[in-house]
mmCIF file of C-alpha atoms in Angstrom:
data_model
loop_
_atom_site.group_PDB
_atom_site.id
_atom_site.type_symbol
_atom_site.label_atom_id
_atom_site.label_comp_id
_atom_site.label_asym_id
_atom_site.label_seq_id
_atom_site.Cartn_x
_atom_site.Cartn_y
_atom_site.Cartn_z
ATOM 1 C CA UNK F 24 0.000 0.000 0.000
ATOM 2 C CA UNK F 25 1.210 3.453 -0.800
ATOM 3 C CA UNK F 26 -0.108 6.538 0.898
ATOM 4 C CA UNK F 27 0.553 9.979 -0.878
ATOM 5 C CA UNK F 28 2.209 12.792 0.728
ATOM 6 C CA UNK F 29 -0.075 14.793 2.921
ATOM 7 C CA UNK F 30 -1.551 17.861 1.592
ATOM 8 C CA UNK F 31 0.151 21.280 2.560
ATOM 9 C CA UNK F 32 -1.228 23.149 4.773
ATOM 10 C CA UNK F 33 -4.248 20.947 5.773
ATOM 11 C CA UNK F 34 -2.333 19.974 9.311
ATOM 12 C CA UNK F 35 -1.368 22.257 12.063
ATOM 13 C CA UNK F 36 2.521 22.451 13.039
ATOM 14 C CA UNK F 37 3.100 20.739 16.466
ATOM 15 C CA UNK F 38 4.798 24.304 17.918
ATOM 16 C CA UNK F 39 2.546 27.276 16.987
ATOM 17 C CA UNK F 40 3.831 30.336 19.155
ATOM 18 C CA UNK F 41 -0.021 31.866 19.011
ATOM 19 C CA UNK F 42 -1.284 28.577 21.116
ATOM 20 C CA UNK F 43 0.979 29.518 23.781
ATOM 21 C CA UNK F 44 1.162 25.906 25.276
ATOM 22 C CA UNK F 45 2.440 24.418 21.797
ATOM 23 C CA UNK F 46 5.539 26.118 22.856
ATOM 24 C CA UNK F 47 6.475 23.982 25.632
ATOM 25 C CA UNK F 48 5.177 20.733 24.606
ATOM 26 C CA UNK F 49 5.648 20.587 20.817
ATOM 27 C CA UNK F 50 8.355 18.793 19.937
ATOM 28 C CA UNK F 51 12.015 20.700 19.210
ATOM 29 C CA UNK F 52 13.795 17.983 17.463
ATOM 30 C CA UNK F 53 13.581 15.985 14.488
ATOM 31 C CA UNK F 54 11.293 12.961 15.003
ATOM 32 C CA UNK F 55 12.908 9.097 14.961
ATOM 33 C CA UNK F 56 11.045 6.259 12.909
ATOM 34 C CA UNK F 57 10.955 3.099 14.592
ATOM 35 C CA UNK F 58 10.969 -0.074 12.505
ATOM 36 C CA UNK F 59 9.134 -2.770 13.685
ATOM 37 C CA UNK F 60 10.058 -6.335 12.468
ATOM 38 C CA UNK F 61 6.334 -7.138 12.725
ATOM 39 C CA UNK F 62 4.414 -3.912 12.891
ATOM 40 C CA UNK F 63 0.697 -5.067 14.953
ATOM 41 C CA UNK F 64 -1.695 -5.190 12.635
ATOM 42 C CA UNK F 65 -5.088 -5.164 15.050
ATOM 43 C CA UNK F 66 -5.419 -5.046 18.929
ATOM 44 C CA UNK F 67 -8.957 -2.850 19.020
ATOM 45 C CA UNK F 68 -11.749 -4.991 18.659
ATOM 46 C CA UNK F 69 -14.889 -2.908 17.779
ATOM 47 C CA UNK F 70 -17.801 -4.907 19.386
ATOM 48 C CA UNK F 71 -21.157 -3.525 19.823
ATOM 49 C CA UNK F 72 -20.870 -4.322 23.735
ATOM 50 C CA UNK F 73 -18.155 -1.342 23.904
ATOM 51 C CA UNK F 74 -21.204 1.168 23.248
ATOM 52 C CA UNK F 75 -23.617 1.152 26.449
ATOM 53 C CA UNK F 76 -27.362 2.235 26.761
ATOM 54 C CA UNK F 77 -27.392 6.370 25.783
ATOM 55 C CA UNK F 78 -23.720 6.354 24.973
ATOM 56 C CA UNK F 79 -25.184 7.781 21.605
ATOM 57 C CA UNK F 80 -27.654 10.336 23.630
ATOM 58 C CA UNK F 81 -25.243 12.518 25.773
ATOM 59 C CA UNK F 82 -28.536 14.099 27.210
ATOM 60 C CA UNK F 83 -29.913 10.874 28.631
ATOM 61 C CA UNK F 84 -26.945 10.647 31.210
ATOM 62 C CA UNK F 85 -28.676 12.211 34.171
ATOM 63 C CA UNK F 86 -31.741 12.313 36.047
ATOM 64 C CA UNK F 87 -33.525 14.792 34.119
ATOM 65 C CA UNK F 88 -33.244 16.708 30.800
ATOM 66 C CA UNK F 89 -29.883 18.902 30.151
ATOM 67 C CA UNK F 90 -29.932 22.909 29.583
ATOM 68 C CA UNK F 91 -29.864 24.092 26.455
ATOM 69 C CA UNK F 92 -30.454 23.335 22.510
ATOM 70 C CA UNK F 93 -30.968 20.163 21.397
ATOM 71 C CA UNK F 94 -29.072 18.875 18.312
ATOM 72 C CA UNK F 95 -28.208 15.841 16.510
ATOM 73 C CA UNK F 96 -25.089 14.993 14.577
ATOM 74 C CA UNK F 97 -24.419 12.710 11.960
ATOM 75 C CA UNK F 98 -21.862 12.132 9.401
ATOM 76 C CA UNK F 99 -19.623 9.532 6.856
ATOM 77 C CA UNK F 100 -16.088 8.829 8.094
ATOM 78 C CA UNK F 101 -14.422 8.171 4.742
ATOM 79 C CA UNK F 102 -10.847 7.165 3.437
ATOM 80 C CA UNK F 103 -9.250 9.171 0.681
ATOM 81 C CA UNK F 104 -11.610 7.459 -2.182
ATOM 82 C CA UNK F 105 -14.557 8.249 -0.826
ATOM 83 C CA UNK F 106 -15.349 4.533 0.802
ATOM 84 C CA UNK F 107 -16.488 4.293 4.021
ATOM 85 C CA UNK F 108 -14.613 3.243 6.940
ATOM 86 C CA UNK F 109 -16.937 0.558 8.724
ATOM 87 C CA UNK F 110 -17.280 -0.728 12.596
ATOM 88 C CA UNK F 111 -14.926 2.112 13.545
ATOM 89 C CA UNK F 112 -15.128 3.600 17.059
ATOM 90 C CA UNK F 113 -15.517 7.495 17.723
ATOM 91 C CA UNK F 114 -15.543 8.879 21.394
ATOM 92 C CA UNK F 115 -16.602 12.787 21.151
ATOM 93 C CA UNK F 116 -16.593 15.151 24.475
ATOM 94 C CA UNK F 117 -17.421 18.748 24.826
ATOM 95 C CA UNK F 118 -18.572 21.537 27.448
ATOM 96 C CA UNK F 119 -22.085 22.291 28.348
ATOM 97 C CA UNK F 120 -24.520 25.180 27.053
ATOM 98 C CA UNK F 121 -23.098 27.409 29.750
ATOM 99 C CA UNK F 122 -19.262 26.636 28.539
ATOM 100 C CA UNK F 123 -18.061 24.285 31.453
ATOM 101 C CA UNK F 124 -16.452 20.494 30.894
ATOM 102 C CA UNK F 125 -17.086 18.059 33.470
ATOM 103 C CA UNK F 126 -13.860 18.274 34.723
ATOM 104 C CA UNK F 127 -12.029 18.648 38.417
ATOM 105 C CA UNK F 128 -9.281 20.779 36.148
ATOM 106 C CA UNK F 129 -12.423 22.897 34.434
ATOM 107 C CA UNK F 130 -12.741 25.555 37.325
ATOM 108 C CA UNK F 131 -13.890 28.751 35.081
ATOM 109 C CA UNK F 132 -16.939 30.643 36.531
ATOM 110 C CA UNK F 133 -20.086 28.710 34.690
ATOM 111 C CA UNK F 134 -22.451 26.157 36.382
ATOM 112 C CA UNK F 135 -21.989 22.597 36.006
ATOM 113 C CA UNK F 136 -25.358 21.012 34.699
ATOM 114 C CA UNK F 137 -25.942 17.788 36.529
ATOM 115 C CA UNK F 138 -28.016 16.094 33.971
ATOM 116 C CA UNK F 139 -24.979 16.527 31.653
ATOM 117 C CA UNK F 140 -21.604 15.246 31.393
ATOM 118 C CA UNK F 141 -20.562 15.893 28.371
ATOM 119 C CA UNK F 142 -19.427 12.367 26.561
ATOM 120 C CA UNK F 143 -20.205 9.291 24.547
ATOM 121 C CA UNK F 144 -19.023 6.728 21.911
ATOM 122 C CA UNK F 145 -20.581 4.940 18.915
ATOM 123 C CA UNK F 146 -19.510 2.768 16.319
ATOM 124 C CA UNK F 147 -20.091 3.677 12.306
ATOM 125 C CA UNK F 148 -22.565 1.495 10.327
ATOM 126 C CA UNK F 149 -21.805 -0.385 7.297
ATOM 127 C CA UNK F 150 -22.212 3.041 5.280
ATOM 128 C CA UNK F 151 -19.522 4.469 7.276
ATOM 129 C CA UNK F 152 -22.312 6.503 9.567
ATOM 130 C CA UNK F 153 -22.365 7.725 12.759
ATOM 131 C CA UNK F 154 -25.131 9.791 14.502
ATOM 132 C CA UNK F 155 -25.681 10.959 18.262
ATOM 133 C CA UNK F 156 -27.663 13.233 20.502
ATOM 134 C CA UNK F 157 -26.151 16.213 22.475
ATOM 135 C CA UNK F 158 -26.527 19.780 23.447
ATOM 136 C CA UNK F 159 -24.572 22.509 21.371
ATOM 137 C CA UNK F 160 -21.814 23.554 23.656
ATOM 138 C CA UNK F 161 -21.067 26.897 24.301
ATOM 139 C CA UNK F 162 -18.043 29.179 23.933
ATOM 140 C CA UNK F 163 -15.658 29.423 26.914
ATOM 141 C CA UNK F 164 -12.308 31.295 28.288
ATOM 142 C CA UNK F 165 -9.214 29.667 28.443
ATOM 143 C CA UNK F 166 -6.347 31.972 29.275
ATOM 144 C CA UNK F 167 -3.905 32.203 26.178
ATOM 145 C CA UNK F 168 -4.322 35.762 25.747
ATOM 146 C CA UNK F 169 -5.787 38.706 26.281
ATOM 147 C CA UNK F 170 -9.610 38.098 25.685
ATOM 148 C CA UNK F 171 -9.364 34.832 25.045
ATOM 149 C CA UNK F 172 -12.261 32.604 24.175
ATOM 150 C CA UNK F 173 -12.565 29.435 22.355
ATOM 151 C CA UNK F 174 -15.431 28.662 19.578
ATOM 152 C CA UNK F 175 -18.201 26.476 20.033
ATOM 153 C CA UNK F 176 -17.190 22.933 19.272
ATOM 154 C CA UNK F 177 -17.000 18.902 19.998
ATOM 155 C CA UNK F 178 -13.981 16.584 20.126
ATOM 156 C CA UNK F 179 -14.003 13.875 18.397
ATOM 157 C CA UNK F 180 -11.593 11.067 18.446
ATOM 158 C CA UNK F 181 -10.972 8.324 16.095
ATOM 159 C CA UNK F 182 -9.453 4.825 16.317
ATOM 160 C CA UNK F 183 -8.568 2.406 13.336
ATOM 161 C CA UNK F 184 -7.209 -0.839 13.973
ATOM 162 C CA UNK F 185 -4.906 -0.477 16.632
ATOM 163 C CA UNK F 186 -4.454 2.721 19.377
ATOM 164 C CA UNK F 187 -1.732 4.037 17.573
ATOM 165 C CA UNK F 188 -3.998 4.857 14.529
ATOM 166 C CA UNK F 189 -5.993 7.248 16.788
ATOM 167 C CA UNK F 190 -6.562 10.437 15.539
ATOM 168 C CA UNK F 191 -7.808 13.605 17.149
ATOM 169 C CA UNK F 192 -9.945 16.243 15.377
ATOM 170 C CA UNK F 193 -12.921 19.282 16.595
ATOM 171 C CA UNK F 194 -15.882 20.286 14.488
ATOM 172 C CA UNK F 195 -17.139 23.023 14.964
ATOM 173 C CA UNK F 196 -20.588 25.274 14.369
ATOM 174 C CA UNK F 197 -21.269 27.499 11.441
ATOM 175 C CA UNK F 198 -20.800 31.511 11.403
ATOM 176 C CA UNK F 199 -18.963 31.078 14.640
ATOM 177 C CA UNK F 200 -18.157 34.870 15.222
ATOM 178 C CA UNK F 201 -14.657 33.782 17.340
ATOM 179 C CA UNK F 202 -13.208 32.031 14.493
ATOM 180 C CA UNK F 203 -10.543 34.573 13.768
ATOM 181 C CA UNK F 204 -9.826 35.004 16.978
ATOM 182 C CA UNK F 205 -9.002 31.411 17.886
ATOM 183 C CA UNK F 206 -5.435 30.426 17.651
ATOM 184 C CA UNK F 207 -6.501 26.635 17.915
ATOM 185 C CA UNK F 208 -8.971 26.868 14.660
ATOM 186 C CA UNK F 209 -6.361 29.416 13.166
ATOM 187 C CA UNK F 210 -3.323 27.292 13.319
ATOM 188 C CA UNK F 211 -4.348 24.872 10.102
ATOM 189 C CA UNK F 212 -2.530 26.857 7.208
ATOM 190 C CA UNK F 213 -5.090 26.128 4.746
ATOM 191 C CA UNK F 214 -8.364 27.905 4.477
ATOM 192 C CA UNK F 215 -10.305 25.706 2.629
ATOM 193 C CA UNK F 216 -9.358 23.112 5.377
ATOM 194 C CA UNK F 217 -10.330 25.042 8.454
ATOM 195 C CA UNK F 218 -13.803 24.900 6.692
ATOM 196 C CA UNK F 219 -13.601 21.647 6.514
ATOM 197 C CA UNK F 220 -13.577 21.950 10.679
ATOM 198 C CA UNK F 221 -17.150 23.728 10.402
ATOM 199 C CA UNK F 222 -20.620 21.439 10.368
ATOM 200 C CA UNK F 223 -23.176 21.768 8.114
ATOM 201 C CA UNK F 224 -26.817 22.822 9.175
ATOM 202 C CA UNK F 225 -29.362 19.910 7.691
ATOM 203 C CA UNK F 226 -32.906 20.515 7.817
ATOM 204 C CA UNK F 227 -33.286 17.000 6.524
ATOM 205 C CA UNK F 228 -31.266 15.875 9.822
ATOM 206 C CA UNK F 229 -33.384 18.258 12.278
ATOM 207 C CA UNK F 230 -36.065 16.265 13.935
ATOM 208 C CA UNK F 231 -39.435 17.860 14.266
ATOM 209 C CA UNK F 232 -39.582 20.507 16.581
ATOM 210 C CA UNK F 233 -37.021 18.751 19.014
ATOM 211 C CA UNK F 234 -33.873 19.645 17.759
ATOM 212 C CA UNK F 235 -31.891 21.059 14.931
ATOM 213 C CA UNK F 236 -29.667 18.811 12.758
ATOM 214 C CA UNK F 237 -25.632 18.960 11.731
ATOM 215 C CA UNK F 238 -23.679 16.994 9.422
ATOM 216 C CA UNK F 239 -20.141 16.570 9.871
ATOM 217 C CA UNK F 240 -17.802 14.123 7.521
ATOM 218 C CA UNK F 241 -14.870 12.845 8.599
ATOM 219 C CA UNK F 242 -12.132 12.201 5.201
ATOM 220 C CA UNK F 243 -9.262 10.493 6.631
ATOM 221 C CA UNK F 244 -6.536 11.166 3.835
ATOM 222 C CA UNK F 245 -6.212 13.134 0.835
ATOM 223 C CA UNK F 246 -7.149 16.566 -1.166
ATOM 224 C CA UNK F 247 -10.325 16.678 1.175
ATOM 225 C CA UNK F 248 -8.536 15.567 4.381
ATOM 226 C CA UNK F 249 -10.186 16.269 7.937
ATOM 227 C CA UNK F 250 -7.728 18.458 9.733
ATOM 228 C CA UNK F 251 -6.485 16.163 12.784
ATOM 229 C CA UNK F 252 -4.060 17.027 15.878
ATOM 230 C CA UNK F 253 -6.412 19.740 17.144
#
């Protein structure tokens, strides 16, 4: 198998002096390949039993229902030739409608919601699909300048075969008015691949009157990569 060079510009740089923190954990010297004499081939098993009653509704976790808008998400995680990547786990976590993670290190002045926590998992269907329930999150501060706020958005992590195929990515909401300020969602090079970040509104996903629909594919390699590392 022979994977082309990445595209320019679609991937952040590991030290980006704007995200102040890249410049004490990125990386300073050149990185080492390793050469396995048998590289592992699978040690993730993607069972059904892995995903647990509401894992796909983060606002069924508490006792009651969770502040704020309703939304569902769905989307295609896709290889570079447009097939779908089947049976593949995604974990996704996020902040509540008032900004806050549930989190002993998230100490910012919001309330906590009790009857949300903020995660969940799922597993894509033969068509590549995945689909859950959540709340939109909602902006929040977090100290790496002056002003300093972060756009609305949801984590997402991916895992192929084995845990060192996991990637890390963020989608975020349309019209976001702190895009240009965010050094996070600023640091991909490539403009048409920070929209690539941003969801799509679906009235065809929105359900009823209960909540508003977003579509968000996931292309692992390629002209139309996902930007990952975020």
């Amino acid at each position: 198998m022979r994977f082309e060079p990445t595209e320019s510009g679609v991937y952040p740089t590991l030290i980006y002096p704007p995200y102040v923190s890249t410049l004490k954990r990125g990386p300073t010297q050149e990185p080492l390949r390793i050469r396995a004499a048998e590289p592992v081939q699978t040690n993730i098993t993607a069972s059904s039993r892995l995903i647990l009653p509401h894992d796909t509704d983060l606002t069924k976790h508490g006792q009651g229902e969770p502040l704020g808008e309703k939304i569902v998400i769905t989307g295609r995680v896709l290889d570079e030739d447009g097939k779908p990547l089947r049976n593949s786990l995604l974990e996704v976590w996020q902040c509540n409608s008032a900004g806050r993670y549930w989190h002993k290190r998230d100490q910012h002045d919001a309330p906590l919601d009790p009857n949300f926590y903020g995660f969940g998992k799922m597993l894509t269907d033969d068509d590549g699909r995945y689909r859950f329930v959540t709340i939109k999150p909602g902006p929040y501060p977090w100290g790496n300048h002056h002003k300093a706020w972060r756009p609305a958005h949801i984590h997402f992590s991916l895992f192929g075969s084995v845990y060192a195929q996991r990637l890390v990515t963020q989608m975020y909401f349309p019209s976001d008015p702190l895009f240009d300020f965010d050094p996070i969602f600023q640091s991909i090079p490539d403009l048409a691949a920070r929209q690539r970040l941003i969801a799509r509104f679906s009235l065809e996903q929105t359900v009823d009157d209960k909540m508003l629909g977003y579509e968000f594919d996931i292309v692992l390699r390629g002209r139309d990569a996902t930007p990952m590392g975020l």
